Short mmCIF file of C-alpha atoms in Angstrom, two decimals:
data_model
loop_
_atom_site.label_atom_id
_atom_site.label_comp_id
_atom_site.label_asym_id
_atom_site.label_seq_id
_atom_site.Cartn_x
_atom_site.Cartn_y
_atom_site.Cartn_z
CA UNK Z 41 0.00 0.00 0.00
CA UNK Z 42 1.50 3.49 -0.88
CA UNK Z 43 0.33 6.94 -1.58
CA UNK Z 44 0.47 8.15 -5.22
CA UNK Z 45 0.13 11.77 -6.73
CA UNK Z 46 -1.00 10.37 -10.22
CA UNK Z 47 -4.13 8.02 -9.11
CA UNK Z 48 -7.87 8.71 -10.41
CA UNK Z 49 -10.40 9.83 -8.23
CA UNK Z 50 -11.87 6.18 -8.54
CA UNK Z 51 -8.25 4.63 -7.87
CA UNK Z 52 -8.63 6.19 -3.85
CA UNK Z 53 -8.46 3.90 -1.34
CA UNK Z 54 -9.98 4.12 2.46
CA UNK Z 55 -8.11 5.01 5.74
CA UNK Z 56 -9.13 5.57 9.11
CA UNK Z 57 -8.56 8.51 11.05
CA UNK Z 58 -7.37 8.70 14.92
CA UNK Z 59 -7.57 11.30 16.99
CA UNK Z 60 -3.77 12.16 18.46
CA UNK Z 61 -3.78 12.19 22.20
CA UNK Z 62 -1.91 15.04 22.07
CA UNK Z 63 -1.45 18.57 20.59
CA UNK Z 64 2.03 17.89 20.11
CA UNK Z 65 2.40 16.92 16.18
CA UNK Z 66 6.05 15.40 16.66
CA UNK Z 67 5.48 13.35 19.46
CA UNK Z 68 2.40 11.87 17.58
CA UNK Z 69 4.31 11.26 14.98
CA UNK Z 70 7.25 9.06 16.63
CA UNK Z 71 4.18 7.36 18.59
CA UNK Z 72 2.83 6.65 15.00
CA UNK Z 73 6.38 5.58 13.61
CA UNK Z 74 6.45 3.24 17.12
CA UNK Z 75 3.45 1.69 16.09
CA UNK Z 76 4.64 1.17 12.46
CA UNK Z 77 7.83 -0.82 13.31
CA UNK Z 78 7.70 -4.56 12.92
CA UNK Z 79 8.68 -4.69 16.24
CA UNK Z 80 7.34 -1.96 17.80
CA UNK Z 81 10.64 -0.58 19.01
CA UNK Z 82 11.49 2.52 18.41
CA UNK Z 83 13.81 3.93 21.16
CA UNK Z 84 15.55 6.69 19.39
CA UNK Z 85 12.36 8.26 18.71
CA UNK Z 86 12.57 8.10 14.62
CA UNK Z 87 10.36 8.95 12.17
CA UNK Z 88 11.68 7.24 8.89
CA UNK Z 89 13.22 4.50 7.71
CA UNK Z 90 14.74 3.03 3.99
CA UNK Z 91 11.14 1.65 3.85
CA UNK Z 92 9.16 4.78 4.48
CA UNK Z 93 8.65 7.64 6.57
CA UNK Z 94 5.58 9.84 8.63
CA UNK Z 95 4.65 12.39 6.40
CA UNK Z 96 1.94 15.52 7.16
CA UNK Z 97 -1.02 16.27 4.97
CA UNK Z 98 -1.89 19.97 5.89
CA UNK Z 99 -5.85 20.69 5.95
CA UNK Z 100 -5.91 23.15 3.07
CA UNK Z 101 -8.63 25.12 4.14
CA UNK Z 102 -7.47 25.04 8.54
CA UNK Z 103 -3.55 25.68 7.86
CA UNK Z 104 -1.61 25.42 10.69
CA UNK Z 105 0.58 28.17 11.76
CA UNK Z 106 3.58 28.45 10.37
CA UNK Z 107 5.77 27.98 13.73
CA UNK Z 108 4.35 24.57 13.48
CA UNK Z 109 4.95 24.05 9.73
CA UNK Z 110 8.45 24.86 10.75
CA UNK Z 111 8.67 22.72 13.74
CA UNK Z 112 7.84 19.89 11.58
CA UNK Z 113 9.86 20.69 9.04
CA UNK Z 114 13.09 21.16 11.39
CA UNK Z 115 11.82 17.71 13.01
CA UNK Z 116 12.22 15.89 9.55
CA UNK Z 117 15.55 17.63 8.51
CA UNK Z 118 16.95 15.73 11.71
CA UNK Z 119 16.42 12.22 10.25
CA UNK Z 120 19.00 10.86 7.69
CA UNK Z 121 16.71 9.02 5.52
CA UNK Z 122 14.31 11.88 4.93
CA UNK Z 123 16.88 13.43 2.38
CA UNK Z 124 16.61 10.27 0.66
CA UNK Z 125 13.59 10.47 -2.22
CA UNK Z 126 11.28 7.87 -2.03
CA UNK Z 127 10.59 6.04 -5.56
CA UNK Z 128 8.17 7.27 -7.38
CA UNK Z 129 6.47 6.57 -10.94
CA UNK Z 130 8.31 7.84 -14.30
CA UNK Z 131 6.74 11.53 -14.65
CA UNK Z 132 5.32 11.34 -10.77
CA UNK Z 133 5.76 14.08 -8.82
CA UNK Z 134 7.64 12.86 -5.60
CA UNK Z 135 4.45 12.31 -2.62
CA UNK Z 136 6.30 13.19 -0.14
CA UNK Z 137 9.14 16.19 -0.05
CA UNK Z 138 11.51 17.05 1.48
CA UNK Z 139 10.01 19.19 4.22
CA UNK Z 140 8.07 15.81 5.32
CA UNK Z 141 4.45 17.09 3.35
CA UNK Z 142 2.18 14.64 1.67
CA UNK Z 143 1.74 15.98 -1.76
CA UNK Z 144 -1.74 14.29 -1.77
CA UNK Z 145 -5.04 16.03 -2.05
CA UNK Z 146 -7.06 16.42 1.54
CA UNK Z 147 -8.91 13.42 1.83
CA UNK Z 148 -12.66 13.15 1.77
CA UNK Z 149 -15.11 11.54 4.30
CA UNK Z 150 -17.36 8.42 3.10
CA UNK Z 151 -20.36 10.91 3.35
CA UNK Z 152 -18.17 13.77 0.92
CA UNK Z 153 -17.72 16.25 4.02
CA UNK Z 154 -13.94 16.91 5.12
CA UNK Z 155 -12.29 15.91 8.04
CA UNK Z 156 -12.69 19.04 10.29
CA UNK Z 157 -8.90 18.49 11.17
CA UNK Z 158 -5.65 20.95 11.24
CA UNK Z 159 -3.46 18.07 10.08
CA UNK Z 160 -3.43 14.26 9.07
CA UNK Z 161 0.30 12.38 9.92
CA UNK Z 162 0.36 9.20 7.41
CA UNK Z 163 2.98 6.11 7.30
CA UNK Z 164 3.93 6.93 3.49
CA UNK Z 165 6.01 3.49 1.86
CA UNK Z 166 8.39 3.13 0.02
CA UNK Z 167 7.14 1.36 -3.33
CA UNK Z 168 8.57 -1.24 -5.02
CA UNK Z 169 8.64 -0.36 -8.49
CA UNK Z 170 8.55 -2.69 -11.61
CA UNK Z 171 10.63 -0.75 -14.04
CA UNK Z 172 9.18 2.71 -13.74
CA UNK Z 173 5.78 1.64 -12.93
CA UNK Z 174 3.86 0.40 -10.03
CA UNK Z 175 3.28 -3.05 -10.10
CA UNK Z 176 -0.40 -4.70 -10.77
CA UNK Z 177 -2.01 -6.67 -8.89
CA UNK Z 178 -1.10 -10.24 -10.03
CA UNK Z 179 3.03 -9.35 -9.67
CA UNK Z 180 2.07 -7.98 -6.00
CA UNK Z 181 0.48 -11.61 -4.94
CA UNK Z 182 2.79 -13.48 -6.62
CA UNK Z 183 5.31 -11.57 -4.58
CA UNK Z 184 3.50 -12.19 -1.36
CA UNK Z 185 3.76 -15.94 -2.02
CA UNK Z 186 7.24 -16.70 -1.23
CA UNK Z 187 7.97 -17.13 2.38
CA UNK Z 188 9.53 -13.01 2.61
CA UNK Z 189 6.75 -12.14 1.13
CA UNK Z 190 4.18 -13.53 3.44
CA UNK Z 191 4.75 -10.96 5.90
CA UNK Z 192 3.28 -8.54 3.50
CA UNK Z 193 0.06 -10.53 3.58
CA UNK Z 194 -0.44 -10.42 7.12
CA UNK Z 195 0.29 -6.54 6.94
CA UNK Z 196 -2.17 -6.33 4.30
CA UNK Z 197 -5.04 -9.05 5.52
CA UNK Z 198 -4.64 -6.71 8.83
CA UNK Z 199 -5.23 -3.37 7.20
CA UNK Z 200 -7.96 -4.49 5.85
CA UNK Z 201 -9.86 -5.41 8.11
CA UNK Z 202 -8.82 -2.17 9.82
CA UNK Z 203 -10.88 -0.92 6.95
CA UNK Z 204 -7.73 0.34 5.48
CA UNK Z 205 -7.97 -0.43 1.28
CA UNK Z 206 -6.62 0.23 -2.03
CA UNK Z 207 -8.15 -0.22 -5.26
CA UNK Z 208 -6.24 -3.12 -6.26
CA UNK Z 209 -7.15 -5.12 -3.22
CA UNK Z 210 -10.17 -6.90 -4.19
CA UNK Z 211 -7.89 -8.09 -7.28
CA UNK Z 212 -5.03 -9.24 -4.70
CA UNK Z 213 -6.77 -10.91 -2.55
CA UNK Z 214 -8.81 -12.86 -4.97
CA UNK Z 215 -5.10 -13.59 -6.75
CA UNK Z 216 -3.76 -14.76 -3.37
#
């Protein structure tokens, strides 16, 4: 599952949102890194990785102020992978820069309204790329089948029934 700037409104897939348990956007985002880890370790309070990275989606219409904006942006200069792009699509603009912003349009609600939210902080991946291209379906489960693969499928069985879907996962999991 990753975040793309060149998808069609009918390629979107569905996330949940959590309320942080604090105003603090940095500390919610190591929390959220923490959680992302395979092993839930994340002592020196990171925020990336070579596989991917927290990235924030600013509410267009409820900016935040731009203290914040550069908090954030300080934050993510301190991480070494950060300056690293992630891959992208041939003619793709890059979804996440290199202040740490999604470059993804603000998400709408199942019902059409907004998310009455300042901010949204996302785990963006890394893709795996097949040539220049992101992969379909059928090269994604036959992936999953080998045994490094398979923890991809738990990943994935487990976002989904989070509620948390792309538009290729109906074809993946019937594949699988």
């Amino acid at each position: 599952m990753v975040f793309s700037t060149s998808l069609r409104n009918d390629q979107f897939g569905r996330a949940i949102v959590i309320p942080c348990k604090s105003q603090d956007i940095i500390k919610e985002a190591e929390c959220l890194w923490t959680a992302e880890t395979p092993d839930g370790n994340n002592a020196k309070g990171c925020i990336s990785a070579a596989w991917g990275r927290v990235a924030l989606l600013e509410n267009p219409d409820r900016p935040i102020p731009d203290e914040e904006r550069e908090r954030w942006t300080q934050r993510v200069a301190l991480e070494p992978r950060y300056g690293q792009l992630m891959n992208s699509a041939i003619d793709e603009v890059a979804v996440v820069d290199q202040s740490g912003l999604l470059k993804i349009p603000w998400p709408r609600s199942e019902d059409g309204t907004t998310p009455m939210v300042n901010v949204l902080l996302a785990t963006a991946t890394n893709p795996t790329l097949d040539g220049h291209c992101y992969p379909p379906a059928q090269r994604i489960a036959n992936a999953w089948r080998t045994p490094k693969g398979r923890k991809h499928v738990d990943y994935f069985c487990r976002n989904r029934t989070h509620g948390i879907t792309t538009f290729q996962d109906v074809e993946i999991k019937d594949l699988l």
